[in-house]
Amino acid sequence: MNAPAPGRPRSLGASLLDQVLAETLDPAYAQAAAARAERARAGGDGTAGEHGWLGRRRGQLLVALTLLVAGLLASIAYGQAAAGQEGREQTRSALRSDIADQSDTADDLVAQLEALTAQVSRTRAQALEVSAVGQHALDELAAAEQGAAVVAVSGPGLQVTMDNAPPAAESDPVGGSAEIAQAGIVQDGDLQLAVNALWASGAEAISINGQRLGATSAIRQAGQAILVDLHPVTAPYVISVIGDRDDLRNRFISTPEAKSLARLTKDYGVVFDYARADELHLPAGTGAELRSARPLDPDEDAATTDPGTGTPDPTPDGG
Amino acid sequence: MIPILGLAIGVVLGLLLDPSVPLWLQPYLPIAVVAALDAVFGGIRARFDGIFDAKVFVVSFVSNVVVAGLIVFLGDQLGVGAQLSTAVVVVLGIRIFGNAAAIRRHLFRA
């Protein structure tokens, strides 16, 4: 055992640790051995084996029994751990297949919706084409749809890219995950600044990572993800803008918003880049939401009835 | 030889029977295993030292498992379950290491 240095008082904690580190073997073994030796000396030679609390055979049997219990404990613990792991894996895969099924259903429904919308447009065009008032209404509708971003467009323009700051140089690639400082992550406000500046610079159509922005589109942050119209978009954020290439670019970089975004790059390392593009294709947005509809009265003339869709009222003063 | 046989039979029995442990007992199973491991290592080292005693082994095994479980249970009731279980595992781990080191000295020097 460790004896204290002479003249130095032992602290309570030190003696406890010394004891734990030094006495790893149960002192009962040594005591039992000493007692056996005592009995052997006192009881003469030859009888030490059978005397004492346990005969040798019985001792071995009890040890075997104890080891049996130990083996049982070990294998039961292993079984529990394995079953737990299996259960978790089953739950995970069940959830994954659920997600896949629901995603497929959602995709089917979206395709169905698109087909039905196209059918409605065709039928409406057929119904309205026959008269001059209807044709006029159709033209206004087409202009309104263009403005409401319900049709796909393509043309030259600008591409603005924003991305999170690259991870710090001293972050550990081997041990842990790459750390990006909170200040270096693109937020919804940054995207809003960029988009507002682009609209003000004369953009005709804007989309972020393939999500077309319409008149009522919202860019907001929910937790870690940025949502555009309830569709999550991930970094890097590519803002595709259609408009006059040079004019758009010159006006954009002179807006105060673009200057503040450039300052973000300088201070926090947020990636902010822009480049002119020759041919951009922007998809149609999910625009007109049908709010009210009235079935045609079969007695009235179909050509003179307003179908009553949710798009802006197609009258001359309504615009 | 017989003790080793007992251990093997215990492991096989546990794997075959696959008993379902009651829910309230499940958190104490790992602690019980570590405590049992400590007693077994202590017994092996005593064997190598020549001072093995069956009665001491059995008593130390049972008391280790029961006391370790009791301490963790008490800790759970008091609200310091995680810390006490850490302490128990640390102490048992130190003892296992000490005994394993002694066994290694016997094995590779003798």
Coordinates of N, CA, C and O in Angstrom, one line a residue, chain B residues 36-74:
Chain B
A36 N -20.5 -8.2 -12.2 CA -20.2 -9.7 -12.3 C -18.8 -9.8 -12.9 O -18.0 -10.7 -12.4
L37 N -18.5 -9.0 -13.9 CA -17.1 -9.1 -14.5 C -16.1 -8.8 -13.5 O -15.0 -9.5 -13.5
D38 N -16.3 -7.8 -12.7 CA -15.3 -7.5 -11.6 C -15.1 -8.6 -10.7 O -13.9 -9.0 -10.4
A39 N -16.2 -9.3 -10.3 CA -16.0 -10.4 -9.3 C -15.3 -11.6 -10.0 O -14.4 -12.2 -9.4
V40 N -15.6 -11.8 -11.3 CA -14.9 -12.9 -12.0 C -13.4 -12.7 -12.2 O -12.6 -13.5 -11.9
F41 N -13.1 -11.4 -12.6 CA -11.7 -11.1 -12.7 C -11.0 -11.2 -11.4 O -9.8 -11.7 -11.3
G42 N -11.6 -10.8 -10.3 CA -11.0 -10.9 -9.0 C -10.8 -12.4 -8.6 O -9.7 -12.7 -8.1
G43 N -11.7 -13.2 -9.0 CA -11.6 -14.7 -8.7 C -10.4 -15.2 -9.5 O -9.6 -16.0 -9.0
I44 N -10.3 -14.9 -10.8 CA -9.2 -15.4 -11.6 C -7.9 -14.9 -11.1 O -6.9 -15.7 -11.0
R45 N -7.8 -13.7 -10.6 CA -6.5 -13.2 -10.1 C -6.2 -13.9 -8.8 O -5.0 -14.3 -8.6
A46 N -7.2 -14.1 -7.9 CA -6.9 -14.9 -6.7 C -6.4 -16.3 -7.0 O -5.5 -16.8 -6.3
R47 N -7.0 -16.9 -8.1 CA -6.6 -18.2 -8.5 C -5.1 -18.2 -8.8 O -4.3 -19.1 -8.4
F48 N -4.7 -17.2 -9.6 CA -3.3 -17.1 -10.0 C -2.4 -16.8 -8.8 O -1.2 -17.2 -8.8
D49 N -2.9 -16.0 -7.8 CA -2.1 -15.7 -6.7 C -2.1 -16.9 -5.7 O -1.3 -16.9 -4.8
G50 N -2.9 -17.9 -5.9 CA -2.9 -19.0 -5.1 C -3.7 -18.9 -3.8 O -3.6 -19.7 -2.9
I51 N -4.6 -17.9 -3.7 CA -5.4 -17.7 -2.5 C -6.8 -17.7 -2.8 O -7.7 -17.1 -2.2
F52 N -7.2 -18.5 -3.9 CA -8.6 -18.6 -4.3 C -9.4 -19.3 -3.2 O -9.0 -20.3 -2.7
D53 N -10.6 -18.8 -2.9 CA -11.5 -19.4 -2.0 C -12.9 -19.4 -2.6 O -13.4 -18.3 -2.9
A54 N -13.6 -20.5 -2.7 CA -14.8 -20.6 -3.4 C -15.9 -19.7 -2.7 O -16.7 -19.0 -3.3
K55 N -15.9 -19.8 -1.3 CA -16.9 -19.1 -0.6 C -16.8 -17.6 -0.8 O -17.7 -16.9 -1.1
V56 N -15.5 -17.1 -0.7 CA -15.3 -15.7 -0.9 C -15.7 -15.3 -2.3 O -16.3 -14.2 -2.6
F57 N -15.5 -16.1 -3.3 CA -15.8 -15.8 -4.7 C -17.3 -15.7 -4.8 O -17.8 -14.7 -5.4
V58 N -18.1 -16.7 -4.3 CA -19.5 -16.6 -4.5 C -20.1 -15.4 -3.8 O -20.9 -14.7 -4.3
V59 N -19.6 -15.2 -2.5 CA -20.2 -14.1 -1.8 C -19.8 -12.7 -2.5 O -20.7 -11.8 -2.6
S60 N -18.6 -12.6 -3.0 CA -18.2 -11.4 -3.6 C -19.0 -11.1 -4.9 O -19.4 -10.0 -5.2
F61 N -19.3 -12.2 -5.6 CA -20.1 -12.1 -6.9 C -21.5 -11.6 -6.5 O -21.9 -10.5 -7.1
V62 N -22.1 -12.3 -5.6 CA -23.5 -11.9 -5.3 C -23.6 -10.5 -4.8 O -24.4 -9.7 -5.2
S63 N -22.7 -10.2 -3.8 CA -22.8 -8.9 -3.2 C -22.4 -7.8 -4.2 O -23.0 -6.7 -4.1
N64 N -21.4 -8.0 -5.1 CA -21.1 -7.0 -6.1 C -22.3 -6.7 -6.9 O -22.7 -5.5 -7.1
V65 N -23.0 -7.7 -7.4 CA -24.1 -7.5 -8.3 C -25.2 -6.7 -7.6 O -25.8 -5.7 -8.0
V66 N -25.6 -7.3 -6.4 CA -26.7 -6.7 -5.6 C -26.4 -5.2 -5.2 O -27.2 -4.3 -5.4
V67 N -25.2 -5.0 -4.7 CA -24.8 -3.7 -4.2 C -24.8 -2.7 -5.3 O -25.3 -1.6 -5.2
A68 N -24.2 -3.1 -6.4 CA -24.1 -2.2 -7.6 C -25.5 -1.8 -8.0 O -25.8 -0.6 -8.3
G69 N -26.4 -2.8 -8.2 CA -27.8 -2.5 -8.5 C -28.5 -1.6 -7.5 O -29.2 -0.7 -7.9
L70 N -28.2 -1.9 -6.2 CA -28.9 -1.1 -5.2 C -28.4 0.4 -5.3 O -29.2 1.3 -5.2
I71 N -27.1 0.6 -5.5 CA -26.6 1.9 -5.5 C -27.2 2.7 -6.7 O -27.6 3.8 -6.6
V72 N -27.3 2.0 -7.9 CA -27.8 2.7 -9.0 C -29.3 3.0 -8.8 O -29.8 4.1 -9.1
F73 N -30.0 2.0 -8.2 CA -31.4 2.2 -7.9 C -31.6 3.4 -7.0 O -32.5 4.3 -7.2
L74 N -30.8 3.4 -5.9 CA -30.9 4.6 -4.9 C -30.6 5.9 -5.7 O -31.3 6.9 -5.5

